[in-house]
PDB file of C-alpha atoms in Angstrom:
ATOM      1  CA  MET A   5      -4.733  23.311   6.609  1.00  0.00           C
ATOM      2  CA  PRO A   6      -6.709  22.106   3.545  1.00  0.00           C
ATOM      3  CA  GLN A   7      -9.832  20.206   4.382  1.00  0.00           C
ATOM      4  CA  LEU A   8     -12.524  18.198   2.675  1.00  0.00           C
ATOM      5  CA  THR A   9     -16.036  17.944   4.089  1.00  0.00           C
ATOM      6  CA  LEU A  10     -18.329  15.333   2.558  1.00  0.00           C
ATOM      7  CA  PRO A  11     -21.637  13.675   3.397  1.00  0.00           C
ATOM      8  CA  VAL A  12     -21.510  10.251   4.997  1.00  0.00           C
ATOM      9  CA  ALA A  13     -22.567   7.762   2.321  1.00  0.00           C
ATOM     10  CA  PRO A  14     -24.601   4.622   3.081  1.00  0.00           C
ATOM     11  CA  GLU A  15     -21.318   2.647   2.946  1.00  0.00           C
ATOM     12  CA  GLY A  16     -19.539   5.045   5.297  1.00  0.00           C
ATOM     13  CA  CYS A  17     -17.021   7.854   4.822  1.00  0.00           C
ATOM     14  CA  THR A  18     -16.220   7.648   1.126  1.00  0.00           C
ATOM     15  CA  LEU A  19     -14.173   9.934  -1.076  1.00  0.00           C
ATOM     16  CA  THR A  20     -12.541  10.022  -4.496  1.00  0.00           C
ATOM     17  CA  VAL A  21      -8.873   9.046  -4.435  1.00  0.00           C
ATOM     18  CA  TYR A  22      -6.291   9.063  -7.209  1.00  0.00           C
ATOM     19  CA  VAL A  23      -3.792   6.210  -7.271  1.00  0.00           C
ATOM     20  CA  GLY A  24      -0.780   6.163  -9.574  1.00  0.00           C
ATOM     21  CA  VAL A  25       2.653   4.607  -9.810  1.00  0.00           C
ATOM     22  CA  SER A  26       5.053   5.798  -7.117  1.00  0.00           C
ATOM     23  CA  SER A  27       7.485   8.629  -7.748  1.00  0.00           C
ATOM     24  CA  ASP A  28      10.425   6.197  -7.681  1.00  0.00           C
ATOM     25  CA  ARG A  29       8.844   3.942 -10.285  1.00  0.00           C
ATOM     26  CA  GLN A  30       7.944   7.004 -12.358  1.00  0.00           C
ATOM     27  CA  ALA A  31      11.611   7.974 -12.409  1.00  0.00           C
ATOM     28  CA  VAL A  32      12.571   4.569 -13.806  1.00  0.00           C
ATOM     29  CA  LEU A  33       9.853   4.667 -16.452  1.00  0.00           C
ATOM     30  CA  ARG A  34      10.924   8.170 -17.443  1.00  0.00           C
ATOM     31  CA  ALA A  35      14.573   7.117 -17.746  1.00  0.00           C
ATOM     32  CA  LYS A  36      13.572   4.151 -19.909  1.00  0.00           C
ATOM     33  CA  ARG A  37      11.356   6.437 -21.988  1.00  0.00           C
ATOM     34  CA  GLU A  38       8.338   4.326 -21.235  1.00  0.00           C
ATOM     35  CA  ASN A  39       4.845   5.698 -20.761  1.00  0.00           C
ATOM     36  CA  ILE A  40       3.877   6.610 -17.233  1.00  0.00           C
ATOM     37  CA  PRO A  41       0.353   5.309 -16.656  1.00  0.00           C
ATOM     38  CA  GLU A  42      -2.231   7.922 -15.753  1.00  0.00           C
ATOM     39  CA  PRO A  43      -3.441   7.751 -12.148  1.00  0.00           C
ATOM     40  CA  ILE A  44      -6.699   5.876 -11.678  1.00  0.00           C
ATOM     41  CA  GLU A  45      -9.697   7.464 -10.002  1.00  0.00           C
ATOM     42  CA  ILE A  46     -11.310   5.252  -7.398  1.00  0.00           C
ATOM     43  CA  ASN A  47     -13.983   5.315  -4.732  1.00  0.00           C
ATOM     44  CA  ALA A  48     -12.339   4.786  -1.356  1.00  0.00           C
ATOM     45  CA  MET A  49     -13.774   4.373   2.092  1.00  0.00           C
ATOM     46  CA  ILE A  50     -12.077   5.487   5.286  1.00  0.00           C
ATOM     47  CA  ASP A  51     -11.567   2.462   7.525  1.00  0.00           C
ATOM     48  CA  THR A  52     -10.393   3.439  10.981  1.00  0.00           C
ATOM     49  CA  GLY A  53     -10.245  -0.277  11.811  1.00  0.00           C
ATOM     50  CA  GLY A  54      -7.699  -0.852   9.042  1.00  0.00           C
ATOM     51  CA  SER A  55      -4.048  -0.575  10.015  1.00  0.00           C
ATOM     52  CA  CYS A  56      -2.984  -0.024   6.402  1.00  0.00           C
ATOM     53  CA  THR A  57      -4.470   0.951   3.059  1.00  0.00           C
ATOM     54  CA  ALA A  58      -5.831  -1.644   0.647  1.00  0.00           C
ATOM     55  CA  ILE A  59      -7.123  -1.571  -2.904  1.00  0.00           C
ATOM     56  CA  ASP A  60      -8.975  -3.918  -5.214  1.00  0.00           C
ATOM     57  CA  ALA A  61      -6.298  -5.727  -7.225  1.00  0.00           C
ATOM     58  CA  LYS A  62      -8.233  -5.315 -10.479  1.00  0.00           C
ATOM     59  CA  LYS A  63      -8.058  -1.544 -10.169  1.00  0.00           C
ATOM     60  CA  LEU A  64      -4.254  -1.663 -10.276  1.00  0.00           C
ATOM     61  CA  VAL A  65      -4.084  -3.445 -13.656  1.00  0.00           C
ATOM     62  CA  PRO A  66      -3.878  -0.234 -15.745  1.00  0.00           C
ATOM     63  CA  LEU A  67      -0.861   0.865 -13.724  1.00  0.00           C
ATOM     64  CA  LYS A  68       1.145  -2.179 -14.934  1.00  0.00           C
ATOM     65  CA  MET A  69       3.034  -2.592 -11.677  1.00  0.00           C
ATOM     66  CA  THR A  70       4.808  -5.495 -10.085  1.00  0.00           C
ATOM     67  CA  PRO A  71       4.601  -6.035  -6.329  1.00  0.00           C
ATOM     68  CA  THR A  72       7.478  -4.892  -4.138  1.00  0.00           C
ATOM     69  CA  GLY A  73       6.296  -6.576  -0.971  1.00  0.00           C
ATOM     70  CA  ILE A  74       3.911  -8.966   0.691  1.00  0.00           C
ATOM     71  CA  GLY A  75       1.336  -7.959   3.286  1.00  0.00           C
ATOM     72  CA  HIS A  76      -0.286 -10.300   5.755  1.00  0.00           C
ATOM     73  CA  ILE A  77      -3.858  -9.472   6.613  1.00  0.00           C
ATOM     74  CA  HIS A  78      -6.659 -10.489   8.904  1.00  0.00           C
ATOM     75  CA  THR A  79     -10.290  -9.810   8.035  1.00  0.00           C
ATOM     76  CA  PRO A  80     -13.451 -11.326   9.445  1.00  0.00           C
ATOM     77  CA  SER A  81     -13.509 -13.761   6.505  1.00  0.00           C
ATOM     78  CA  THR A  82      -9.934 -15.004   6.916  1.00  0.00           C
ATOM     79  CA  LYS A  83     -11.262 -16.828   9.992  1.00  0.00           C
ATOM     80  CA  GLY A  84      -8.302 -16.330  12.253  1.00  0.00           C
ATOM     81  CA  GLN A  85      -5.679 -17.171   9.629  1.00  0.00           C
ATOM     82  CA  ALA A  86      -3.436 -14.469   8.197  1.00  0.00           C
ATOM     83  CA  ALA A  87      -3.602 -14.291   4.407  1.00  0.00           C
ATOM     84  CA  ALA A  88      -0.603 -13.161   2.326  1.00  0.00           C
ATOM     85  CA  MET A  89      -1.389 -10.548  -0.306  1.00  0.00           C
ATOM     86  CA  PRO A  90       0.811  -8.648  -2.760  1.00  0.00           C
ATOM     87  CA  GLN A  91       1.885  -5.175  -1.748  1.00  0.00           C
ATOM     88  CA  TYR A  92       2.601  -2.394  -4.242  1.00  0.00           C
ATOM     89  CA  ASP A  93       4.208   1.009  -3.921  1.00  0.00           C
ATOM     90  CA  VAL A  94       1.930   3.728  -5.248  1.00  0.00           C
ATOM     91  CA  SER A  95       1.277   7.424  -5.185  1.00  0.00           C
ATOM     92  CA  LEU A  96      -1.997   8.355  -3.543  1.00  0.00           C
ATOM     93  CA  ALA A  97      -3.810  11.672  -3.662  1.00  0.00           C
ATOM     94  CA  PHE A  98      -7.118  13.283  -2.851  1.00  0.00           C
ATOM     95  CA  VAL A  99      -8.230  16.757  -3.656  1.00  0.00           C
ATOM     96  CA  ALA A 100      -9.853  19.438  -1.526  1.00  0.00           C
ATOM     97  CA  PRO A 101     -10.903  22.912  -2.712  1.00  0.00           C
ATOM     98  CA  SER A 102      -7.997  24.514  -0.880  1.00  0.00           C
ATOM     99  CA  GLY A 103      -5.262  21.970  -1.616  1.00  0.00           C
ATOM    100  CA  SER A 104      -4.365  18.371  -2.274  1.00  0.00           C
ATOM    101  CA  PHE A 105      -3.104  15.529  -0.154  1.00  0.00           C
ATOM    102  CA  VAL A 106      -0.311  13.756  -2.014  1.00  0.00           C
ATOM    103  CA  ALA A 107       1.735  10.779  -0.821  1.00  0.00           C
ATOM    104  CA  SER A 108       4.306  10.129  -3.520  1.00  0.00           C
ATOM    105  CA  SER A 109       5.303   6.636  -2.422  1.00  0.00           C
ATOM    106  CA  VAL A 110       3.262   4.533  -0.029  1.00  0.00           C
ATOM    107  CA  PRO A 111       2.772   0.783   0.338  1.00  0.00           C
ATOM    108  CA  ILE A 112      -0.698  -0.504  -0.446  1.00  0.00           C
ATOM    109  CA  ILE A 113      -2.039  -4.042  -0.213  1.00  0.00           C
ATOM    110  CA  ALA A 114      -3.933  -5.472  -3.185  1.00  0.00           C
ATOM    111  CA  LEU A 115      -6.995  -7.521  -2.306  1.00  0.00           C
ATOM    112  CA  PRO A 116      -9.351  -9.493  -4.513  1.00  0.00           C
ATOM    113  CA  GLU A 117     -12.946  -8.474  -5.026  1.00  0.00           C
ATOM    114  CA  ILE A 118     -13.421  -5.314  -3.056  1.00  0.00           C
ATOM    115  CA  SER A 119     -15.205  -3.570  -5.907  1.00  0.00           C
ATOM    116  CA  ASN A 120     -18.298  -5.746  -5.769  1.00  0.00           C
ATOM    117  CA  THR A 121     -19.010  -4.005  -2.502  1.00  0.00           C
ATOM    118  CA  GLY A 122     -19.123  -0.633  -4.295  1.00  0.00           C
ATOM    119  CA  ILE A 123     -15.845   0.374  -2.681  1.00  0.00           C
ATOM    120  CA  ASP A 124     -12.535   0.192  -4.572  1.00  0.00           C
ATOM    121  CA  ALA A 125     -10.170   0.844  -1.690  1.00  0.00           C
ATOM    122  CA  LEU A 126      -9.962   1.202   2.053  1.00  0.00           C
ATOM    123  CA  ILE A 127      -8.003   4.108   3.489  1.00  0.00           C
ATOM    124  CA  GLY A 128      -6.331   2.828   6.642  1.00  0.00           C
ATOM    125  CA  ARG A 129      -4.635   4.400   9.583  1.00  0.00           C
ATOM    126  CA  ASP A 130      -1.317   4.637   7.730  1.00  0.00           C
ATOM    127  CA  ILE A 131      -2.794   7.454   5.630  1.00  0.00           C
ATOM    128  CA  LEU A 132      -5.020   8.748   8.431  1.00  0.00           C
ATOM    129  CA  SER A 133      -1.912   9.222  10.580  1.00  0.00           C
ATOM    130  CA  LYS A 134      -1.135  12.202   8.337  1.00  0.00           C
ATOM    131  CA  CYS A 135      -4.639  13.670   8.600  1.00  0.00           C
ATOM    132  CA  LEU A 136      -7.253  14.968  11.001  1.00  0.00           C
ATOM    133  CA  LEU A 137     -10.574  13.121  10.711  1.00  0.00           C
ATOM    134  CA  VAL A 138     -13.762  14.519  12.229  1.00  0.00           C
ATOM    135  CA  TYR A 139     -16.917  12.414  12.068  1.00  0.00           C
ATOM    136  CA  ASN A 140     -20.069  14.455  12.556  1.00  0.00           C
ATOM    137  CA  GLY A 141     -22.757  11.853  13.023  1.00  0.00           C
ATOM    138  CA  VAL A 142     -25.400  14.418  13.969  1.00  0.00           C
ATOM    139  CA  GLU A 143     -25.101  16.193  10.625  1.00  0.00           C
ATOM    140  CA  LYS A 144     -24.141  13.001   8.716  1.00  0.00           C
ATOM    141  CA  LYS A 145     -20.919  14.414   7.343  1.00  0.00           C
ATOM    142  CA  PHE A 146     -17.205  14.002   7.893  1.00  0.00           C
ATOM    143  CA  THR A 147     -14.175  16.243   7.501  1.00  0.00           C
ATOM    144  CA  LEU A 148     -10.711  15.206   6.517  1.00  0.00           C
ATOM    145  CA  ALA A 149      -8.026  17.836   7.038  1.00  0.00           C
ATOM    146  CA  PHE A 150      -4.379  17.434   6.043  1.00  0.00           C
TER     147      PHE A 150
ATOM    148  CA  MET B  22       2.383 -15.692  -5.183  1.00  0.00           C
ATOM    149  CA  ALA B  23       4.967 -13.243  -6.539  1.00  0.00           C
ATOM    150  CA  LEU B  24       8.331 -12.707  -4.878  1.00  0.00           C
ATOM    151  CA  GLU B  25       8.535 -16.299  -3.614  1.00  0.00           C
ATOM    152  CA  LYS B  26      12.303 -16.442  -3.993  1.00  0.00           C
ATOM    153  CA  GLU B  27      12.704 -13.157  -2.126  1.00  0.00           C
ATOM    154  CA  GLN B  28      10.403 -14.315   0.668  1.00  0.00           C
ATOM    155  CA  ALA B  29      12.452 -17.488   1.008  1.00  0.00           C
ATOM    156  CA  THR B  30      15.612 -15.392   1.218  1.00  0.00           C
ATOM    157  CA  TYR B  31      14.044 -13.280   3.961  1.00  0.00           C
ATOM    158  CA  ALA B  32      13.035 -16.360   5.927  1.00  0.00           C
ATOM    159  CA  ARG B  33      16.494 -17.899   5.524  1.00  0.00           C
ATOM    160  CA  GLU B  34      18.285 -14.723   6.648  1.00  0.00           C
ATOM    161  CA  LEU B  35      15.813 -13.635   9.319  1.00  0.00           C
ATOM    162  CA  LYS B  36      17.972 -14.540  12.314  1.00  0.00           C
ATOM    163  CA  ARG B  37      20.774 -12.320  11.043  1.00  0.00           C
ATOM    164  CA  LEU B  38      18.396  -9.599   9.881  1.00  0.00           C
ATOM    165  CA  LEU B  39      16.831  -9.333  13.339  1.00  0.00           C
ATOM    166  CA  LEU B  40      19.962  -7.505  14.495  1.00  0.00           C
ATOM    167  CA  ASN B  41      18.313  -4.623  12.618  1.00  0.00           C
ATOM    168  CA  GLU B  42      14.721  -5.181  13.676  1.00  0.00           C
ATOM    169  CA  GLY B  43      12.459  -2.283  12.759  1.00  0.00           C
ATOM    170  CA  LYS B  44      14.549  -1.306   9.748  1.00  0.00           C
ATOM    171  CA  PHE B  45      13.777  -2.188   6.127  1.00  0.00           C
ATOM    172  CA  VAL B  46      15.557  -4.816   4.078  1.00  0.00           C
ATOM    173  CA  LEU B  47      15.917  -4.783   0.302  1.00  0.00           C
ATOM    174  CA  ILE B  48      16.116  -8.249  -1.263  1.00  0.00           C
ATOM    175  CA  HIS B  49      16.625  -9.219  -4.900  1.00  0.00           C
ATOM    176  CA  GLY B  50      16.335 -12.919  -5.606  1.00  0.00           C
ATOM    177  CA  ASP B  51      18.733 -14.753  -3.293  1.00  0.00           C
ATOM    178  CA  GLU B  52      20.604 -11.581  -2.329  1.00  0.00           C
ATOM    179  CA  VAL B  53      20.093  -9.377   0.700  1.00  0.00           C
ATOM    180  CA  VAL B  54      21.079  -6.108  -0.907  1.00  0.00           C
ATOM    181  CA  ASP B  55      21.083  -3.757   2.080  1.00  0.00           C
ATOM    182  CA  ILE B  56      19.221  -2.532   5.126  1.00  0.00           C
ATOM    183  CA  PHE B  57      17.685   0.927   5.379  1.00  0.00           C
ATOM    184  CA  ASP B  58      16.149   3.141   8.031  1.00  0.00           C
ATOM    185  CA  THR B  59      12.978   3.841   6.045  1.00  0.00           C
ATOM    186  CA  TYR B  60      10.675   2.147   3.543  1.00  0.00           C
ATOM    187  CA  ASN B  61      11.182   5.003   1.087  1.00  0.00           C
ATOM    188  CA  ASP B  62      14.984   4.720   1.221  1.00  0.00           C
ATOM    189  CA  ALA B  63      14.819   0.991   0.474  1.00  0.00           C
ATOM    190  CA  LEU B  64      12.342   1.515  -2.345  1.00  0.00           C
ATOM    191  CA  LYS B  65      14.441   4.260  -3.926  1.00  0.00           C
ATOM    192  CA  ILE B  66      17.574   2.115  -4.013  1.00  0.00           C
ATOM    193  CA  GLY B  67      15.542  -0.857  -5.237  1.00  0.00           C
ATOM    194  CA  TYR B  68      14.359   1.061  -8.277  1.00  0.00           C
ATOM    195  CA  GLU B  69      17.767   2.633  -8.867  1.00  0.00           C
ATOM    196  CA  ARG B  70      19.517  -0.754  -8.881  1.00  0.00           C
ATOM    197  CA  PHE B  71      16.935  -3.116 -10.314  1.00  0.00           C
ATOM    198  CA  LYS B  72      14.754  -0.788 -12.387  1.00  0.00           C
ATOM    199  CA  LEU B  73      11.593  -2.710 -13.262  1.00  0.00           C
ATOM    200  CA  ASP B  74      12.929  -6.136 -12.235  1.00  0.00           C
ATOM    201  CA  PRO B  75      11.173  -7.601  -9.199  1.00  0.00           C
ATOM    202  CA  PHE B  76      12.623  -6.739  -5.813  1.00  0.00           C
ATOM    203  CA  PHE B  77      11.315  -7.023  -2.278  1.00  0.00           C
ATOM    204  CA  VAL B  78      11.167  -4.438   0.494  1.00  0.00           C
ATOM    205  CA  LYS B  79      10.207  -5.563   3.960  1.00  0.00           C
ATOM    206  CA  GLU B  80      10.252  -4.237   7.485  1.00  0.00           C
ATOM    207  CA  ILE B  81      12.327  -6.592   9.629  1.00  0.00           C
ATOM    208  CA  LYS B  82      10.157  -8.067  12.367  1.00  0.00           C
ATOM    209  CA  ALA B  83      10.642 -10.960  14.751  1.00  0.00           C
ATOM    210  CA  VAL B  84       6.900 -11.525  14.645  1.00  0.00           C
ATOM    211  CA  GLU B  85       5.240 -11.088  11.273  1.00  0.00           C
ATOM    212  CA  GLN B  86       3.198  -7.904  11.156  1.00  0.00           C
ATOM    213  CA  VAL B  87      -0.430  -8.616  10.353  1.00  0.00           C
ATOM    214  CA  HIS B  88      -2.700  -5.842   9.108  1.00  0.00           C
ATOM    215  CA  PHE B  89      -6.223  -5.859  10.422  1.00  0.00           C
ATOM    216  CA  PHE B  90      -9.347  -4.867   8.557  1.00  0.00           C
ATOM    217  CA  THR B  91     -12.637  -4.771  10.367  1.00  0.00           C
ATOM    218  CA  ARG B  92     -14.496  -4.719   7.066  1.00  0.00           C
ATOM    219  CA  ASP B  93     -14.923  -8.047   5.320  1.00  0.00           C
ATOM    220  CA  LEU B  94     -13.001  -8.042   2.068  1.00  0.00           C
ATOM    221  CA  LEU B  95     -12.242 -11.599   1.111  1.00  0.00           C
ATOM    222  CA  GLY B  96     -14.643 -14.314   0.197  1.00  0.00           C
ATOM    223  CA  CYS B  97     -17.348 -11.807  -0.564  1.00  0.00           C
ATOM    224  CA  ARG B  98     -18.288 -13.260  -3.960  1.00  0.00           C
ATOM    225  CA  ASN B  99     -21.981 -14.007  -4.213  1.00  0.00           C
TER     226      ASN B  99
END
């Protein structure tokens, strides 16, 4: 089982994640002989309080995607009201020395202005449901196995 | 907001769609295209039929699913 052990950053459990267009969208682009955008490299934080994965909308611009859904979200700042946000289908990957985690087509909610917090994306429990997460607070590190 | 027409179609057809609650509906404009067991099945057919045109994939729910984030994301501009 590949695993990634990293230090806990001041923001929390952060890791480098690669986000690209989904495999289904890639197939369409390939058939139309259009360029397939390169995956973007982003700084993501594991959010065990998040039921799904979210990304800063600005980070998705190079991928030239259109939304294929709408996600309704609650955060502390939505003050009890659900806010509707565009949802995109993407590929998502992170790399460990002994292997890579790759989800070829997953829904992800685009949110405004995450990046000014130093974090580009939040990895929610939808992705974590495919992983084993160990938080070692004593040694200030975490392990993600998949 | 994108996909307004598709969202309106979903709302209009929801009563009928709820016969398949928990499955995933594919909508293009005013048309309910089909219902699928999984998100990935709906997405695949969406791209096969509509290519890069907008289409909408949604899990059918009687009560709208709301995703929770404990971290504050919105309204964080200084």
